[in-house]
Coordinates of C-alpha atoms in Angstrom, one line a residue:
M14 CA -44.3 -65.2 3.2
P15 CA -42.0 -63.7 0.5
C16 CA -40.5 -66.2 -1.8
K17 CA -36.7 -66.9 -1.8
G18 CA -36.1 -65.2 -5.1
S19 CA -37.8 -61.9 -3.9
F20 CA -35.6 -62.0 -0.8
Q21 CA -32.4 -62.4 -2.8
L22 CA -33.5 -59.6 -5.1
F23 CA -34.1 -57.4 -2.0
I24 CA -30.6 -58.2 -0.6
W25 CA -28.9 -57.5 -4.0
T26 CA -30.8 -54.2 -4.4
L27 CA -29.8 -53.1 -0.9
T28 CA -26.2 -54.1 -1.5
M29 CA -26.0 -52.0 -4.7
V30 CA -27.6 -49.0 -3.0
V31 CA -25.0 -49.1 -0.2
F32 CA -22.2 -49.6 -2.8
M33 CA -23.3 -46.7 -4.9
F34 CA -23.6 -44.5 -1.8
M35 CA -20.1 -45.4 -0.6
N36 CA -18.7 -44.9 -4.1
D37 CA -20.3 -41.5 -4.3
E38 CA -18.8 -40.6 -0.9
T39 CA -15.4 -41.8 -2.0
T40 CA -15.6 -39.9 -5.2
A41 CA -16.6 -36.7 -3.4
A42 CA -13.8 -37.2 -0.9
A43 CA -11.3 -37.6 -3.7
A44 CA -12.5 -34.5 -5.4
E45 CA -12.2 -32.5 -2.2
N46 CA -9.0 -34.2 -1.1
P47 CA -6.5 -35.0 -4.0
C48 CA -4.4 -37.1 -1.6
K49 CA -7.2 -39.6 -1.4
N50 CA -7.5 -39.8 -5.2
T51 CA -5.9 -43.0 -6.6
S52 CA -4.3 -40.9 -9.4
Y53 CA -2.6 -38.5 -6.9
G54 CA 0.9 -39.8 -7.8
K55 CA 0.3 -39.4 -11.5
N56 CA -1.1 -35.9 -11.2
T57 CA 1.4 -34.5 -8.7
L58 CA 4.8 -32.9 -9.5
K59 CA 7.8 -34.5 -7.9
P60 CA 9.9 -32.3 -5.8
M61 CA 13.7 -32.4 -6.3
R62 CA 14.7 -29.6 -3.9
D63 CA 13.7 -26.2 -2.5
Q64 CA 16.1 -23.3 -1.9
T65 CA 15.3 -20.2 0.0
I66 CA 16.2 -17.1 -2.0
A67 CA 17.8 -15.4 1.0
D68 CA 20.3 -18.3 1.3
S69 CA 21.8 -17.3 -2.1
F70 CA 22.7 -13.8 -0.9
V71 CA 23.3 -14.0 2.8
D72 CA 26.5 -15.4 4.3
L73 CA 25.7 -16.2 7.9
S74 CA 29.3 -16.0 8.9
S75 CA 29.3 -12.3 8.1
Y76 CA 27.4 -10.5 10.9
N77 CA 26.8 -7.3 8.8
E78 CA 25.7 -8.9 5.6
L79 CA 22.0 -9.2 6.6
E80 CA 21.8 -5.4 6.6
M81 CA 22.9 -5.2 3.0
V82 CA 20.0 -7.2 1.4
P83 CA 16.2 -6.8 1.4
N84 CA 14.4 -8.2 4.4
R85 CA 12.1 -10.1 2.2
F86 CA 12.2 -11.6 -1.3
E87 CA 8.7 -11.5 -2.9
A88 CA 9.6 -13.5 -6.0
S89 CA 7.2 -13.0 -8.9
D90 CA 8.8 -14.7 -11.9
V91 CA 11.9 -16.5 -13.2
V92 CA 13.7 -17.0 -16.5
L93 CA 16.8 -18.9 -17.5
S94 CA 19.7 -17.3 -19.3
R95 CA 20.3 -18.5 -22.8
D96 CA 23.4 -20.4 -21.8
G97 CA 21.6 -22.0 -18.8
H98 CA 24.2 -20.7 -16.3
V99 CA 21.9 -18.3 -14.5
M100 CA 18.2 -17.9 -13.6
Y101 CA 17.1 -14.3 -13.2
V102 CA 14.4 -13.8 -10.6
V103 CA 12.3 -10.6 -10.4
F104 CA 10.6 -9.4 -7.2
D105 CA 7.5 -7.2 -6.8
N106 CA 9.0 -5.5 -3.7
T107 CA 12.3 -4.3 -5.1
Y108 CA 13.8 -3.2 -8.5
Q109 CA 16.8 -5.4 -7.8
I110 CA 17.0 -8.6 -9.9
G111 CA 18.3 -11.8 -8.4
A112 CA 20.9 -13.7 -10.5
L113 CA 21.0 -17.2 -9.1
C114 CA 23.5 -19.7 -10.5
T115 CA 22.4 -23.1 -11.8
S116 CA 24.4 -26.2 -11.1
L117 CA 25.8 -25.8 -14.7
G118 CA 26.7 -22.2 -13.9
R119 CA 28.5 -23.1 -10.7
S120 CA 30.8 -25.4 -12.7
F121 CA 31.9 -22.2 -14.6
N122 CA 32.5 -20.3 -11.3
C123 CA 29.2 -18.4 -11.4
T124 CA 28.3 -16.5 -8.2
D125 CA 24.9 -15.6 -7.0
R126 CA 24.3 -11.9 -7.0
L127 CA 21.6 -9.2 -6.5
L128 CA 21.8 -6.9 -9.5
S129 CA 21.0 -3.2 -8.8
W130 CA 18.6 -1.3 -11.0
P131 CA 20.5 1.6 -12.8
D132 CA 18.2 4.3 -11.4
S133 CA 19.2 4.6 -7.7
S134 CA 16.3 6.8 -7.0
L135 CA 14.1 3.7 -7.0
D136 CA 16.2 1.9 -4.3
G137 CA 13.9 0.7 -1.5
K138 CA 10.7 1.1 -3.6
D139 CA 8.3 -1.6 -4.7
S140 CA 8.7 -2.4 -8.4
S141 CA 5.4 -4.2 -9.0
F142 CA 7.4 -6.6 -11.3
E143 CA 5.3 -9.6 -12.1
G144 CA 6.8 -11.2 -15.3
V145 CA 10.1 -11.5 -17.1
T146 CA 11.0 -13.1 -20.4
Y147 CA 13.9 -13.3 -22.8
N148 CA 14.1 -12.0 -26.4
P149 CA 16.6 -14.1 -28.3
L150 CA 16.5 -11.9 -31.4
A151 CA 17.9 -8.9 -29.5
G152 CA 19.5 -10.6 -26.6
T153 CA 17.4 -8.5 -24.2
Y154 CA 14.9 -9.2 -21.4
F155 CA 11.4 -7.8 -21.0
V156 CA 10.1 -7.1 -17.4
I157 CA 6.5 -6.2 -16.9
Q158 CA 5.1 -4.1 -14.0
E159 CA 1.7 -5.5 -13.1
T160 CA 0.0 -2.1 -13.0
I161 CA 1.0 1.5 -12.5
P162 CA -1.4 4.4 -11.7
T163 CA -2.9 6.5 -14.5
N164 CA -4.7 9.9 -14.4
S165 CA -7.9 8.1 -13.4
K166 CA -8.1 6.7 -9.9
K167 CA -10.0 3.6 -11.0
V168 CA -7.9 2.8 -14.1
F169 CA -4.5 1.1 -14.1
Q170 CA -2.1 0.1 -16.9
A171 CA 1.0 -2.1 -17.1
N172 CA 4.4 -1.0 -18.1
V173 CA 7.2 -3.0 -19.9
F174 CA 10.9 -2.4 -19.5
E175 CA 13.3 -3.8 -22.1
I176 CA 16.6 -4.3 -20.4
R177 CA 20.1 -5.8 -21.1
I178 CA 21.8 -7.9 -18.4
D179 CA 25.5 -8.3 -18.5
M180 CA 27.0 -9.7 -15.3
K181 CA 30.5 -8.6 -16.3
D182 CA 29.4 -4.9 -16.7
S183 CA 30.0 -2.4 -13.9
I184 CA 26.3 -1.5 -14.5
P185 CA 24.9 -5.0 -14.9
I186 CA 21.3 -3.8 -15.8
R187 CA 20.8 -1.2 -18.5
V188 CA 17.3 0.0 -19.6
V189 CA 16.9 0.0 -23.3
E190 CA 13.3 1.3 -23.3
S191 CA 10.2 1.7 -21.2
C192 CA 6.8 1.4 -22.8
I193 CA 3.3 1.6 -21.4
V194 CA 0.8 -1.2 -22.2
N195 CA -2.4 0.1 -23.7
W196 CA -4.7 -2.2 -21.7
E197 CA -6.8 -1.0 -18.8
F198 CA -7.4 -2.8 -15.5
G199 CA -9.9 -1.9 -12.7
S200 CA -7.6 -3.0 -9.9
E201 CA -4.0 -2.2 -9.1
N202 CA -3.3 -5.8 -7.9
K203 CA -5.2 -7.8 -10.5
G204 CA -3.3 -7.0 -13.7
F205 CA -0.7 -9.0 -15.7
E206 CA 0.9 -11.8 -13.7
G207 CA 3.0 -13.4 -16.4
L208 CA 4.9 -12.5 -19.6
E209 CA 6.2 -14.5 -22.6
F210 CA 8.0 -13.4 -25.8
V211 CA 6.9 -15.3 -28.9
F212 CA 7.8 -15.3 -32.6
H213 CA 5.2 -15.7 -35.2
E214 CA 7.1 -17.5 -37.9
R215 CA 4.8 -17.1 -40.9
S216 CA 4.4 -13.4 -40.5
G217 CA 7.8 -12.6 -39.1
Q218 CA 6.2 -10.6 -36.3
T219 CA 7.1 -10.7 -32.6
Y220 CA 4.7 -10.4 -29.7
L221 CA 4.5 -10.4 -26.0
L222 CA 1.9 -12.6 -24.3
G223 CA 0.5 -11.0 -21.1
L224 CA -1.2 -13.4 -18.7
C225 CA -4.0 -11.9 -16.8
E226 CA -4.3 -12.8 -13.1
A227 CA -8.1 -12.8 -13.1
N228 CA -10.5 -14.9 -15.1
K229 CA -11.7 -12.9 -18.2
C230 CA -9.0 -10.3 -17.3
D231 CA -11.6 -8.9 -14.9
H232 CA -11.0 -8.6 -11.2
T233 CA -14.8 -8.8 -10.6
S234 CA -15.3 -12.0 -12.5
A235 CA -16.6 -15.0 -10.5
S236 CA -15.7 -17.5 -13.3
G237 CA -13.4 -20.4 -12.6
N238 CA -12.4 -21.4 -16.1
D239 CA -11.9 -18.3 -18.3
G240 CA -8.1 -17.8 -18.3
R241 CA -7.1 -15.2 -20.8
I242 CA -3.9 -14.0 -22.4
V243 CA -3.5 -10.6 -24.2
V244 CA -1.4 -10.6 -27.4
L245 CA 0.7 -7.4 -27.4
E246 CA 2.5 -5.8 -30.4
K247 CA 5.0 -3.1 -30.0
K248 CA 4.4 0.3 -31.6
Q249 CA 7.7 2.2 -31.9
A250 CA 8.1 5.7 -30.6
T251 CA 7.8 8.5 -33.1
A252 CA 8.3 12.3 -33.0
K253 CA 4.6 12.6 -31.9
R254 CA 4.2 9.7 -29.5
E255 CA 6.0 7.5 -27.1
C256 CA 6.4 3.7 -27.6
V257 CA 3.5 1.6 -26.6
W258 CA 2.5 -2.1 -26.4
Q259 CA -0.7 -2.3 -28.3
P260 CA -3.2 -5.2 -27.7
V261 CA -4.1 -6.9 -31.0
S262 CA -6.1 -9.8 -29.7
T263 CA -6.9 -12.0 -26.7
V264 CA -6.5 -15.8 -26.5
D265 CA -8.5 -18.0 -24.1
L266 CA -7.0 -21.0 -22.3
P267 CA -9.0 -24.2 -22.7
S268 CA -12.1 -24.2 -20.5
S269 CA -10.9 -27.4 -18.8
V270 CA -8.3 -25.3 -17.0
R271 CA -10.3 -24.5 -14.0
F272 CA -8.2 -22.0 -12.0
T273 CA -9.2 -19.4 -9.5
D274 CA -6.3 -17.2 -10.6
Y275 CA -3.3 -17.4 -13.0
S276 CA 0.2 -16.5 -11.7
A277 CA 2.8 -17.4 -14.3
I278 CA 3.4 -18.6 -17.9
S279 CA 6.4 -20.2 -19.6
I280 CA 6.8 -21.5 -23.1
Y281 CA 9.2 -24.5 -23.6
H282 CA 11.7 -23.2 -26.2
Q283 CA 13.9 -25.4 -28.2
E284 CA 16.8 -24.0 -30.2
S285 CA 14.6 -23.2 -33.2
R286 CA 11.9 -21.5 -31.0
K287 CA 9.4 -22.7 -33.5
L288 CA 5.8 -23.5 -32.6
P289 CA 4.0 -25.7 -31.7
T290 CA 5.5 -26.4 -28.4
Y291 CA 4.6 -26.9 -24.7
V292 CA 3.4 -24.1 -22.5
A293 CA 3.0 -24.1 -18.7
V294 CA 0.6 -21.9 -16.7
T295 CA 0.4 -21.9 -12.9
S296 CA -2.2 -21.0 -10.3
Q297 CA -1.2 -19.6 -6.9
V298 CA -4.6 -20.1 -5.2
N299 CA -5.1 -23.7 -6.6
S300 CA -1.4 -24.6 -6.2
Q301 CA -1.5 -26.3 -9.6
L302 CA 0.2 -26.2 -12.9
W303 CA -1.3 -26.8 -16.4
I304 CA 0.7 -28.0 -19.3
G305 CA -0.7 -27.6 -22.8
R306 CA 0.3 -26.7 -26.3
I307 CA 0.7 -23.4 -28.0
N308 CA 0.6 -23.1 -31.8
E309 CA 0.5 -20.2 -34.3
I310 CA -2.4 -19.5 -36.6
D311 CA -2.7 -17.2 -39.6
E312 CA -5.5 -14.9 -38.3
K313 CA -6.2 -13.1 -35.1
P314 CA -5.6 -14.0 -32.3
F315 CA -2.5 -15.4 -34.1
F316 CA -2.0 -18.1 -31.4
E317 CA -4.1 -20.9 -29.9
F318 CA -3.8 -23.0 -26.8
S319 CA -4.9 -26.6 -26.7
Q320 CA -4.9 -29.6 -24.4
L321 CA -2.5 -32.5 -24.7
N322 CA -3.9 -36.0 -25.1
K323 CA -3.8 -36.8 -21.4
N324 CA -4.7 -34.8 -18.3
T325 CA -2.0 -32.4 -17.6
V326 CA -3.2 -30.3 -14.7
Y327 CA -0.7 -31.1 -12.0
N328 CA -0.9 -30.6 -8.2
L329 CA 2.1 -29.1 -6.4
P330 CA 2.9 -31.6 -3.6
R331 CA 0.6 -31.5 -0.6
T332 CA 1.2 -32.1 3.1
T333 CA 0.6 -35.9 2.9
E334 CA 1.8 -36.5 6.5
T335 CA -1.8 -36.0 7.5
A336 CA -3.6 -37.3 4.4
S337 CA -7.0 -36.5 6.0
E338 CA -6.1 -32.8 5.6
C339 CA -3.9 -32.8 2.4
Q340 CA -3.1 -29.2 2.9
I341 CA -1.6 -27.0 0.2
K342 CA 2.0 -26.1 1.2
Y343 CA 3.3 -24.4 -2.0
C344 CA 0.8 -21.6 -1.4
N345 CA 2.5 -18.7 -3.2
I346 CA 3.7 -19.9 -6.6
E347 CA 4.3 -16.9 -8.8
G348 CA 6.9 -17.8 -11.4
V349 CA 7.7 -20.8 -13.7
A350 CA 10.5 -21.6 -16.2
W351 CA 11.3 -24.8 -18.1
R352 CA 14.6 -26.4 -17.1
G353 CA 14.2 -29.2 -19.6
K354 CA 11.3 -30.9 -21.3
N355 CA 10.3 -32.6 -18.1
Q356 CA 11.7 -30.4 -15.4
L357 CA 10.5 -27.0 -14.1
I358 CA 11.7 -24.2 -11.9
L359 CA 9.2 -22.4 -9.8
V360 CA 9.5 -19.4 -7.5
S361 CA 7.4 -18.4 -4.5
D362 CA 6.2 -15.0 -3.2
K363 CA 6.1 -14.2 0.5
A364 CA 3.3 -15.9 2.4
K365 CA 0.4 -13.7 3.3
A366 CA -0.5 -13.2 7.0
E367 CA -4.0 -14.7 6.6
Q368 CA -2.6 -17.9 4.9
G369 CA -1.5 -19.7 8.1
A370 CA 1.8 -21.2 9.3
H371 CA 1.7 -24.1 6.8
C372 CA 2.5 -21.7 4.0
I373 CA 5.6 -20.1 5.5
E374 CA 7.9 -23.1 5.0
K375 CA 7.9 -22.9 1.2
D376 CA 7.6 -19.1 0.7
Q377 CA 10.3 -16.8 -0.8
S378 CA 12.0 -19.8 -2.4
V379 CA 13.1 -21.5 -5.6
H380 CA 11.6 -24.9 -6.3
Y381 CA 13.0 -27.6 -8.6
L382 CA 10.3 -30.1 -9.7
V383 CA 9.9 -32.9 -12.3
L384 CA 6.8 -34.2 -14.1
P385 CA 5.5 -37.5 -12.7
E386 CA 5.5 -38.9 -16.3
H387 CA 7.5 -37.7 -19.3
L388 CA 5.7 -35.7 -21.9
T389 CA 5.3 -37.8 -25.1
D390 CA 2.7 -36.0 -27.3

């Protein structure tokens, strides 16, 4: 007959085994289902409001107005005007640019508009626009086409338009220059997905940062944590060659950023536009946003990205009505812009047919969100 001490030891061991099994099950469930994670609230962006883009341009009291606007708004990026009155939204299915007034702009009698591209021969054609950014030194905007065909069927390159936008001009968009990007992709829909203008203070040089959609900038990559940004320097046109954006280096995102894809980038710019500062990168597939820090360095790649002191990979809100499912509902995030140090504006593309009905509600929209906790470091 076993002694009492041995029996108690057996019961204690059995209890610990059951506890560890249940804890492993809970941990696994939380990893698979963020809604069951105790830190869900701290790691999830707080929605303020959503606005469909069509609502900005369609007056339902006017029966003919629906015929005058595109039948879909495949938003791909967003940038705020310098005065904060307007956010400019680019779409990959049209050359038109949306000028959506902020609450500040409306107090100055701003009106939402669809701005026509100056070349009317492009009306009704897909633009492949995937990124837009502001150049405060020249007062212009850069818009990048994800890829355009080349002489080789299996090689694609991006193209950058530099444009001026003046809402008071009879021709509100004027193209300053169009320059090819000397970087090759092997897929027409896995190229640059985001764009940022950045000033390197110590050298006095300006660059564009092109965010690749695929890990390692390679559409065949199976990696899940190799986000990459291409640093581009402009080479001016000469009598013998056209202008070109030349890659000078690539920068890796921290390996802790485990995204399947990368859909947008935005740098938090203060008035001085000096670095270091915050940077936001989104993932459409993961429906998440990472916030880190960008700083300049003296040697190539000239910039580096680092983590903040705390975890700053945020979920977009899930469908918590059925916590057992915790479905993604912001399925098509393709653009991001800082509205303030702790507020963000995101835009969504059109939902894909294979994504399911739960993705339709938030597609083709502008989303206003705040961070669950203020940034302090």
